[in-house]
Each structure stands twice: as structure tokens, then as C-alpha cells.
XYZ file of C-alpha atoms in Angstrom:
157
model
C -38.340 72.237 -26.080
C -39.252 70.751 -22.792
C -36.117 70.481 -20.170
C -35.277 66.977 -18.978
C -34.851 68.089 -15.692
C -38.851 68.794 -15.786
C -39.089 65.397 -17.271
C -37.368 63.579 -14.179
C -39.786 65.361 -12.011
C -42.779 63.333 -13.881
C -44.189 60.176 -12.173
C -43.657 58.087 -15.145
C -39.664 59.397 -15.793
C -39.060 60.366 -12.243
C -35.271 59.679 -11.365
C -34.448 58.949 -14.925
C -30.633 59.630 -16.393
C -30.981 62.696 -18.130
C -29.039 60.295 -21.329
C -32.633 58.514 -21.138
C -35.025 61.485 -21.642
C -33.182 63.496 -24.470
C -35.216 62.258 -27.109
C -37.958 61.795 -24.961
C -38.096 65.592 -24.673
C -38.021 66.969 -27.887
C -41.341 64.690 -28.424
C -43.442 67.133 -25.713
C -45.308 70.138 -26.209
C -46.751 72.381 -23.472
C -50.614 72.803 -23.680
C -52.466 75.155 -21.258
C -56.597 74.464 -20.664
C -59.421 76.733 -19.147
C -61.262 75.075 -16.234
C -64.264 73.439 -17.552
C -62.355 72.018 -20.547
C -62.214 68.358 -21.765
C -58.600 67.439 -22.166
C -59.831 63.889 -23.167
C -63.346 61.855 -23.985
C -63.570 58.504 -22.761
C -63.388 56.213 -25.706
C -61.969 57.999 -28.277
C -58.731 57.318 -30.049
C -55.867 57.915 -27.899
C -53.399 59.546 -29.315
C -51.396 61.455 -26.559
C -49.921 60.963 -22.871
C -50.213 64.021 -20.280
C -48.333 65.291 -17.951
C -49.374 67.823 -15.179
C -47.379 70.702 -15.085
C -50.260 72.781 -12.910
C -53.783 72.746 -12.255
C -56.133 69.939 -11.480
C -57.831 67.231 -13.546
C -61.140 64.929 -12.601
C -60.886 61.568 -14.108
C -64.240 60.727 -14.575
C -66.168 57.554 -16.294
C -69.959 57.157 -17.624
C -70.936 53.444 -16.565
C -74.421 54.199 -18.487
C -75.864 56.716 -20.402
C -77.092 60.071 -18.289
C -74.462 58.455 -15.578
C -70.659 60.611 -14.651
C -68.610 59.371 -11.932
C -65.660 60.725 -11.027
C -62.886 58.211 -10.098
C -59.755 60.538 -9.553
C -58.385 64.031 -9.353
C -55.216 64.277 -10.682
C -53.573 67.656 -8.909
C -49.504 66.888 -8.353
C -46.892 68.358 -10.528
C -45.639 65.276 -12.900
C -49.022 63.455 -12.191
C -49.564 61.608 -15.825
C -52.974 60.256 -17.286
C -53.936 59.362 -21.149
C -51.667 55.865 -20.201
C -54.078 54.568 -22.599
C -52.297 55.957 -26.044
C -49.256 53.432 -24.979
C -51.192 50.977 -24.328
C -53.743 48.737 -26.694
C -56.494 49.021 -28.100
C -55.806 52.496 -27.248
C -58.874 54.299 -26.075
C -58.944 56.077 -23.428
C -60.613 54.421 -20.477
C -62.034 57.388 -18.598
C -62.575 61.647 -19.444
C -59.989 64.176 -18.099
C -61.420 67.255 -17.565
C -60.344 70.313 -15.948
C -61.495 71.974 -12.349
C -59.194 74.919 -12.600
C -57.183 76.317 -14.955
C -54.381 73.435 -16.089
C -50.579 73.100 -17.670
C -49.768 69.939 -18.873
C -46.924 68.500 -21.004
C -48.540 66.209 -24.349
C -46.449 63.643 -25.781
C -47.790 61.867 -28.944
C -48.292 58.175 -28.067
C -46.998 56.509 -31.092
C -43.724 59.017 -31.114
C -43.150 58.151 -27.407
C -43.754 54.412 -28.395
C -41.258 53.983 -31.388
C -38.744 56.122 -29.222
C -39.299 53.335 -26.320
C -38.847 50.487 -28.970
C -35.713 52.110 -30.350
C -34.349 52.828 -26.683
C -35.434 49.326 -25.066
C -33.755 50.336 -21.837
C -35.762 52.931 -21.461
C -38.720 51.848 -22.662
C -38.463 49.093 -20.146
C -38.540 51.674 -17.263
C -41.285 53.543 -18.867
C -43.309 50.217 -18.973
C -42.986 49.469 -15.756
C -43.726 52.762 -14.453
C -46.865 52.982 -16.695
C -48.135 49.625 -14.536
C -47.563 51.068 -11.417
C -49.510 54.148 -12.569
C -51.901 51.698 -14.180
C -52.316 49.745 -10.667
C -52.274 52.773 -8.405
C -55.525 54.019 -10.404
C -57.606 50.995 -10.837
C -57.268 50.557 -6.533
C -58.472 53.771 -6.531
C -61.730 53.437 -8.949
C -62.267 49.958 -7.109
C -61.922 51.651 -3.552
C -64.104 54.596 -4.949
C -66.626 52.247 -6.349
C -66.513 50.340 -2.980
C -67.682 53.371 -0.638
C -70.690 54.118 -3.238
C -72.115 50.271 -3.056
C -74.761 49.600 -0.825
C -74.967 46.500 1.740
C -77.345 44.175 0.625
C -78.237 45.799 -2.611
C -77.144 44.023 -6.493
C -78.116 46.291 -9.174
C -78.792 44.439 -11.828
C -78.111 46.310 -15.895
């Protein structure tokens, strides 16, 4: 079983009471990836939340067909991606795939989900962490997108 001390250190639980993360760690299981592996597709099902324990991660999209662009690395201890299996439709908006070899913590979505609804508190905090996270990323695919536009120039699709 996961410690909740190495819980607390996550982005998404960081500074938690260890009361709050009990349950919350019994739900995770340690996973370990070669670099080069796809931890997730963009647009499949998603199913589980990920936490970095070590390595790093590109967050990449495919606007169009033939077309990758990577919009994040994910390389801090307690970094978390796969928000999407909290949050509906559920499908994850962008691939995770790793540039080194990578630890990461995966917690089933629905699991983490009914613990939330059972532990409201909680799942408050988680929630509002989970925006934050949410936020922090989409400034940093709009900023990324922003330094690959050129002046002057619409592309139409």
C-alpha cells in the first residue's frame, strides 16, 4: 500500500490531513514504464489518475491526422495528469508518454470518485485542486500554441 505521507507530497493532495488520504491510499498502485511507452492515448476511456513518482512524461495532442504536438512535460515528483478519468465525459484530452524511464502512482478514477462522494470534505479539496491543475495546463497549451502561430497567417481546416 502506498504511504500517505507520499500522498501529501502529490500536487493534487499536497498538505492534506493524513485522516483525509487513508482511504485514498489503499486505492493506488505503483506502475513503473520504459521510456518510449504510452502511459495514455488521447481519447480513449479514462479510467485512471497518475501520479509521478519519477521520470518524465510529454503530454502531447494530434490536432489532425499525421499531426503530434507536444503541450507539456510533466517531470516533478507528485506532478498528476489523466485529470480526465474524474472528470466527464471522461476521455482523456491529450497522450502521456514517456521520455525516460517513469514511476508513477495509478488510482482508478471511479474508486477515487465514489471515495470523494463518500468523503465530501475531501472530495471538495480534491476538486478544487483538480481545477487548478486543470487551469495551470490549458495556460500552458494556449501559451504553447501562441509561440507556434504566425503573424498574419489564419490557417483555415
Amino acid at each position: 500500500m502506498v504511504s500517505v505521507t507520499a500522498l501529501r507530497e502529490c500536487d493534487i493532495f499536497r498538505g492534506f490531513p493524513a485522516g483525509a488520504l487513508e482511504g485514498v491510499a489503499g486505492l493506488c498502485q505503483e506502475q513503473t514504464y520504459k521510456a518510449g511507452a504510452l502511459i495514455i492515448a488521447e481519447g480513449e476511456q479514462a479510467s485512471t489518475l497518475y501520479v509521478l513518482l519519477g521520470g518524465m512524461v510529454s503530454l502531447r495532442i494530434c490536432p489532425r491526422e499525421g499531426h503530434e504536438l507536444t503541450v507539456g512535460i510533466i517531470g516533478s515528483r507528485g506532478d498528476t495528469f489523466g485529470w480526465s478519468a474524474l472528470v466527464e465525459p471522461r476521455r482523456y484530452t491529450a497522450s502521456a508518454a514517456c521520455l525516460e524511464d517513469c514511476q508513477v502512482l495509478a488510482i482508478p478514477g471511479a474508486q477515487l470518485l465514489a471515495y470523494l462522494e463518500e468523503h465530501p470534505e475531501t472530495g471538495f479539496m480534491v476538486i478544487r485542486r483538480l481545477a487548478s491543475i486543470i487551469s495551470s495546463r490549458l495556460q500552458e497549451t494556449r501559451s504553447h500554441l501562441s509561440s507556434l502561430m504566425v503573424p498574419g497567417h489564419i490557417e483555415r481546416g
